[in-house]
Short mmCIF file of C-alpha atoms in Angstrom, two decimals:
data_model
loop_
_atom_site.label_atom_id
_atom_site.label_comp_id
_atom_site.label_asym_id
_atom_site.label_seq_id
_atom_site.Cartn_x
_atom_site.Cartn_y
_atom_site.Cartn_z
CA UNK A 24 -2.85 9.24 27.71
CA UNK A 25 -5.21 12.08 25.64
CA UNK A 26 -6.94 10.77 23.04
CA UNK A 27 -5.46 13.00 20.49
CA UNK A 28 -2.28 11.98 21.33
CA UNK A 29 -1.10 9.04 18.92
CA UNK A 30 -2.76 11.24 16.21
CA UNK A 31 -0.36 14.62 16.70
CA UNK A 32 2.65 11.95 17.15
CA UNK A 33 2.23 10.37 14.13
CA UNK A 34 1.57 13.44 11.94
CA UNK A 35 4.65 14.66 13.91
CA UNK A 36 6.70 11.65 13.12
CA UNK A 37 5.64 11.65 9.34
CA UNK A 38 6.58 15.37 9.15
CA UNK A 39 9.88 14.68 10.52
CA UNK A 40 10.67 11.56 7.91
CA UNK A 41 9.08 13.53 4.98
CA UNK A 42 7.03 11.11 3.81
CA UNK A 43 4.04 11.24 1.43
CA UNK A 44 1.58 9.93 2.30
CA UNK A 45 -1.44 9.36 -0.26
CA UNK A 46 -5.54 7.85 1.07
CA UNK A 47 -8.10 6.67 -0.99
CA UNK A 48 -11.79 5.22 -0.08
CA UNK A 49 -11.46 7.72 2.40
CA UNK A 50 -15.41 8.30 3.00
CA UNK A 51 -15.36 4.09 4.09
CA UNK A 52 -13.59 5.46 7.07
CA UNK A 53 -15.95 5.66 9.81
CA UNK A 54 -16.21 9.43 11.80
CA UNK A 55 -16.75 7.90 15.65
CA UNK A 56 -17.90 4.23 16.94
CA UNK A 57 -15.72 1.56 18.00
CA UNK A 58 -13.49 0.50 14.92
CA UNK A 59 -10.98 -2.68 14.51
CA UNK A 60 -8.66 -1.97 11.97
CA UNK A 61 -6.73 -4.61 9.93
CA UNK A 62 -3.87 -3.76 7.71
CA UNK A 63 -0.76 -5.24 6.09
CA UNK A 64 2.34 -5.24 8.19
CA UNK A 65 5.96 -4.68 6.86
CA UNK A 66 7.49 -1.62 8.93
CA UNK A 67 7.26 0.51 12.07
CA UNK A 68 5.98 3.34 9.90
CA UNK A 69 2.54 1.25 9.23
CA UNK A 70 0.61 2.19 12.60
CA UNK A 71 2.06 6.47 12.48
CA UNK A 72 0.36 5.62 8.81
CA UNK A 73 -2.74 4.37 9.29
CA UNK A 74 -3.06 6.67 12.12
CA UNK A 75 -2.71 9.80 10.11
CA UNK A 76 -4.15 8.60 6.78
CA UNK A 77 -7.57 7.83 9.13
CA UNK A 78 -7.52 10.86 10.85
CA UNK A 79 -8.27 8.89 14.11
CA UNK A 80 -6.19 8.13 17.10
CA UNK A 81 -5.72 4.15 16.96
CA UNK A 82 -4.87 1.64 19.84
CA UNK A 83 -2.48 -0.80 18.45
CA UNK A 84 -2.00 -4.75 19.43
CA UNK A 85 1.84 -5.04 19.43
CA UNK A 86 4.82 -7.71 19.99
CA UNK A 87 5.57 -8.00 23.81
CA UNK A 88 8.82 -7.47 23.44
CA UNK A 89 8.14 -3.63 22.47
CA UNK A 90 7.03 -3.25 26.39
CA UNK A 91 10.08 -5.00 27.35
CA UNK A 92 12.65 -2.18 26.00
CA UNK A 93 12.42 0.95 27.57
CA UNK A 94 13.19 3.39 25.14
CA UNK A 95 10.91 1.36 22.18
CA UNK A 96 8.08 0.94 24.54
CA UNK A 97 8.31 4.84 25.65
CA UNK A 98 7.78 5.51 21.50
CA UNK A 99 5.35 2.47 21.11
CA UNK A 100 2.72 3.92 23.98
CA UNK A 101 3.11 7.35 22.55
CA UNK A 102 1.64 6.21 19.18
CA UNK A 103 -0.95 4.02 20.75
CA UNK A 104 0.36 1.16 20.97
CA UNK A 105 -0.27 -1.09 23.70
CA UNK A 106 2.11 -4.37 23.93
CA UNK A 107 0.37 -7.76 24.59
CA UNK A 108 1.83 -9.85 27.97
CA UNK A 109 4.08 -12.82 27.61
CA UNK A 110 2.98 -15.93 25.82
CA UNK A 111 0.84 -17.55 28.82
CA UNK A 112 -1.37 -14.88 28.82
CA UNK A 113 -1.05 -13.11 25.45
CA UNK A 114 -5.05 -14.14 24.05
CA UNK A 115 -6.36 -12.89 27.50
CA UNK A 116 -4.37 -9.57 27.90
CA UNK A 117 -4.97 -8.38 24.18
CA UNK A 118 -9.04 -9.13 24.62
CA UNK A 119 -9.22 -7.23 27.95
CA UNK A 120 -7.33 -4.49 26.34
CA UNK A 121 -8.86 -4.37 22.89
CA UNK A 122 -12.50 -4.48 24.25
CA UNK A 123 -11.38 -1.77 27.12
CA UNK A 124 -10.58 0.31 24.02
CA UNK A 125 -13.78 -0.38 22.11
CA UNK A 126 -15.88 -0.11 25.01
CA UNK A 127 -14.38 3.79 24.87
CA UNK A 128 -15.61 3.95 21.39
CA UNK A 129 -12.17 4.28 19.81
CA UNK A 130 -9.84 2.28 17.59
CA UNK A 131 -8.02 -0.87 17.85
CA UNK A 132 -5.41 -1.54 15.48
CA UNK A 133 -4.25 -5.27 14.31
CA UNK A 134 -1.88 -6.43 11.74
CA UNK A 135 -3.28 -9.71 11.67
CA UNK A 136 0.22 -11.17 9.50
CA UNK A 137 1.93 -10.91 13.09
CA UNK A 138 5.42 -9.81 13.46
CA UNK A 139 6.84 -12.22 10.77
CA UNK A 140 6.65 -10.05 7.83
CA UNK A 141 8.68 -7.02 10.27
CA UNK A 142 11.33 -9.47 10.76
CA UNK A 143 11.92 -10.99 7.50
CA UNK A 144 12.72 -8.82 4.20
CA UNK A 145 9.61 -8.69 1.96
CA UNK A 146 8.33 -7.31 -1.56
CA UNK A 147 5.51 -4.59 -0.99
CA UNK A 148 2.97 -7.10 -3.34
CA UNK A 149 3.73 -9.86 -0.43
CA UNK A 150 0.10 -10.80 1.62
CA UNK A 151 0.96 -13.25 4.33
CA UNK A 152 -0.96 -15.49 6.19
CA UNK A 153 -3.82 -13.69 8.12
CA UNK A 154 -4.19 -14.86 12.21
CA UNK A 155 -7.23 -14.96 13.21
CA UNK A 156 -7.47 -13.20 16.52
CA UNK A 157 -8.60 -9.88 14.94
CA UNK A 158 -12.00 -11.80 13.72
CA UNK A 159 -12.63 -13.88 17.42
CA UNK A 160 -12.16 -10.81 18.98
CA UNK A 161 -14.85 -8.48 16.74
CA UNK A 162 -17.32 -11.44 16.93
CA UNK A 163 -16.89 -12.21 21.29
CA UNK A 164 -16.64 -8.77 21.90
CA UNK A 165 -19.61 -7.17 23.95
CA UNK A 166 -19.96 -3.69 21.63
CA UNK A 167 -22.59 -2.67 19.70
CA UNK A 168 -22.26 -1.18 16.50
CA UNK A 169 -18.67 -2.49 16.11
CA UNK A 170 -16.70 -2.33 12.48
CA UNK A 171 -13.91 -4.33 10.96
CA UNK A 172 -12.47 -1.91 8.83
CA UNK A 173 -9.35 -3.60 6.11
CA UNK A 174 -6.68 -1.35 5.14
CA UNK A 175 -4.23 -1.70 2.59
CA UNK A 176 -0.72 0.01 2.82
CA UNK A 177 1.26 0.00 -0.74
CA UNK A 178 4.56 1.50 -0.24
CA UNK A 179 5.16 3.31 -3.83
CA UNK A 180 9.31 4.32 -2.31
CA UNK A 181 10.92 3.20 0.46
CA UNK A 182 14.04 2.88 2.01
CA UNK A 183 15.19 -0.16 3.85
CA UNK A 184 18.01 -0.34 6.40
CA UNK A 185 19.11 -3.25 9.03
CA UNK A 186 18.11 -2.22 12.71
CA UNK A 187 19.75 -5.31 14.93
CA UNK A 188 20.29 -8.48 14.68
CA UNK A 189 17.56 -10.90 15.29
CA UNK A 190 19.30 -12.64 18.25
CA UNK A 191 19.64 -9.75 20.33
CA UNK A 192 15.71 -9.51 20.73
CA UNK A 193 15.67 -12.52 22.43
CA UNK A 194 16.90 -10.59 25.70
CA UNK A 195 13.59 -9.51 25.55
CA UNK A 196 11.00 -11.64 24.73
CA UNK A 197 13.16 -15.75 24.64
CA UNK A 198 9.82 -17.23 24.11
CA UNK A 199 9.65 -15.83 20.13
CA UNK A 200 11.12 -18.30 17.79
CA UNK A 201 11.05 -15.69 14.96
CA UNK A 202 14.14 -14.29 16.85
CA UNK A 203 16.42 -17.61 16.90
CA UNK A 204 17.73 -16.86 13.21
CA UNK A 205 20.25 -15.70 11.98
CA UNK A 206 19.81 -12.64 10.39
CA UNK A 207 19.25 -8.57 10.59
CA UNK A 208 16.03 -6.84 11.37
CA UNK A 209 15.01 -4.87 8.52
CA UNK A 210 13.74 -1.19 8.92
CA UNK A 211 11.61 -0.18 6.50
CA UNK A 212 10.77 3.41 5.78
CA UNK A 213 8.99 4.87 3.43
CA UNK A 214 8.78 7.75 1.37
CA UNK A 215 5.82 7.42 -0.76
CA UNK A 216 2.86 5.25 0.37
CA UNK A 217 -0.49 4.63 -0.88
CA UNK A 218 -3.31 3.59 1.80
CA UNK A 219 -6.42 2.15 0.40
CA UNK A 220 -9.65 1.58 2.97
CA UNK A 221 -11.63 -1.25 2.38
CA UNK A 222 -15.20 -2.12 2.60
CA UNK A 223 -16.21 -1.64 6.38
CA UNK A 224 -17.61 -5.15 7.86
CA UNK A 225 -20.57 -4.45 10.24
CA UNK A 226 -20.38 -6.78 13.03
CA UNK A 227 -24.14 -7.99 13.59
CA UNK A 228 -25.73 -9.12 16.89
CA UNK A 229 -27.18 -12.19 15.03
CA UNK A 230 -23.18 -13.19 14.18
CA UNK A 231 -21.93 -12.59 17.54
CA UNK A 232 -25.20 -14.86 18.95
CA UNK A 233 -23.99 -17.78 16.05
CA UNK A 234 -20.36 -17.10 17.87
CA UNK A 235 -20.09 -20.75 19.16
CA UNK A 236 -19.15 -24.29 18.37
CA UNK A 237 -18.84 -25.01 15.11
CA UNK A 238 -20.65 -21.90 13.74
CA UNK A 239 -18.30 -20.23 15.78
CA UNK A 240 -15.30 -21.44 13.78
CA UNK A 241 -17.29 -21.11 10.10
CA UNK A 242 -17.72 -17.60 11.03
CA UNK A 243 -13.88 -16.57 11.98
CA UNK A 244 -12.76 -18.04 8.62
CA UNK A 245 -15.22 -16.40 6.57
CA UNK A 246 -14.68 -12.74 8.05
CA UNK A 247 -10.75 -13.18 8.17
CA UNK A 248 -10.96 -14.82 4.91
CA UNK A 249 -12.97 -11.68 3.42
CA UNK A 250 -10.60 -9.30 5.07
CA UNK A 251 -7.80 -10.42 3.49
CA UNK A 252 -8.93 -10.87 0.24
CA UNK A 253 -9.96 -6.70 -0.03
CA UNK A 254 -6.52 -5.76 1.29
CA UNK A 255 -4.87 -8.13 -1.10
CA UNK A 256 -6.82 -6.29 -3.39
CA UNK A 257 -6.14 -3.29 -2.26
CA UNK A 258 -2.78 -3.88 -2.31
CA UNK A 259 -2.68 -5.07 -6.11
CA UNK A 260 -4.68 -1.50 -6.58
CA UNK A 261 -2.16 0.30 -4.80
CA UNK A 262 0.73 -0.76 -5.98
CA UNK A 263 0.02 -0.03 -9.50
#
């Protein structure tokens, strides 16, 4: 796959839907250099988004079920996603593919709420509980010079539809408990969206060196806890 290519597709895609699409903080947005990008998660629209409103081609971590479904995962790879593998090895495969990405000084993409917030219906204000995989991965990974860059996405108008119902995903992926209940998956799209870039987090060698035990631990939960206090920020910001 070109570079370029989950750039033109989103800017494509966005064209095609008509929607508006507003950035601020832009000069925070770094020009080259291996970049993980976190951001709020609430539709499919988010990474074709991001994508355009950083004028960067982004890798992004998705469910495995998107690889699973021909079509979806035909649309997912063209705008840079890259699905993680089943449950057993789902830490391993997204490392090996996220630092594979970095190591090509590009961008990795990761909506560190997780697929909850896609499968449930929820206000634009809503901030979920941040994973932490984004932050063990910036701080293990072997690249110099690497940012954490948070995003905030504040849908001003949006539409929102039901795609399928939650059961039928688990022909997919049965391992995802999210899809035992009852329910419709919402589609969100929007019409008019605000993205707000945060303060870029400069991964140091002296943190990735502290990366273990203890310190280890103390250091995950103070850069995920920083990231998602600037997007909730953000959000607030953008939303208003």
């Amino acid at each position: 796959m070109l570079p370029t290519q989950p750039l033109i597709a989103s800017r494509l895609l966005l064209s095609c839907l008509g929607t508006q699409t507003y950035t601020y903080y832009q000069d925070r947005v770094p020009l080259g250099g291996p970049v993980i990008v976190v951001s709020n998660h609430r539709s499919f629209m988010d990474a074709p988004v991001l994508i355009a409103a950083m004028n960067r081609s982004v890798r992004f971590a998705c469910h495995h079920y998107m690889g699973q479904v021909p079509l979806l995962r035909d649309v997912v790879t063209r705008l840079g996603g890259f699905p993680l593998g089943a449950p057993e090895e789902r830490q391993q495969s997204f490392f090996t593919a996220a630092v594979q990405v970095l190591q090509q000084q590009q961008v990795v993409g990761i909506f560190p709420e997780g697929a909850e917030p896609m499968v449930q219906e929820t206000d634009p204000a809503t901030l979920g509980k941040f994973q932490r995989g984004f932050a063990h991965l910036a701080l293990r990974a072997p690249i110099e010079d690497l940012v954490v860059l948070p995003v905030a996405i504040a849908a001003q108008q949006e539409t929102i539809n039901s795609a399928m119902p939650l059961r039928t995903l688990r022909w997919f992926d049965p391992s995802e408990p999210l899809f035992d209940q009852a329910g419709w998956h919402p589609m969100v799209f929007y019409h008019r969206v605000n993205v707000l870039f945060g303060r870029p987090q400069w991964i140091r060698a002296a943190q990735r060196d502290a990366y273990q035990g203890k310190q280890a631990r103390s250091l995950v939960a103070e850069l995920t806890g920083t990231c998602q206090a600037e997007i909730q920020q953000l959000l607030r910001q953008g939303l208003h």
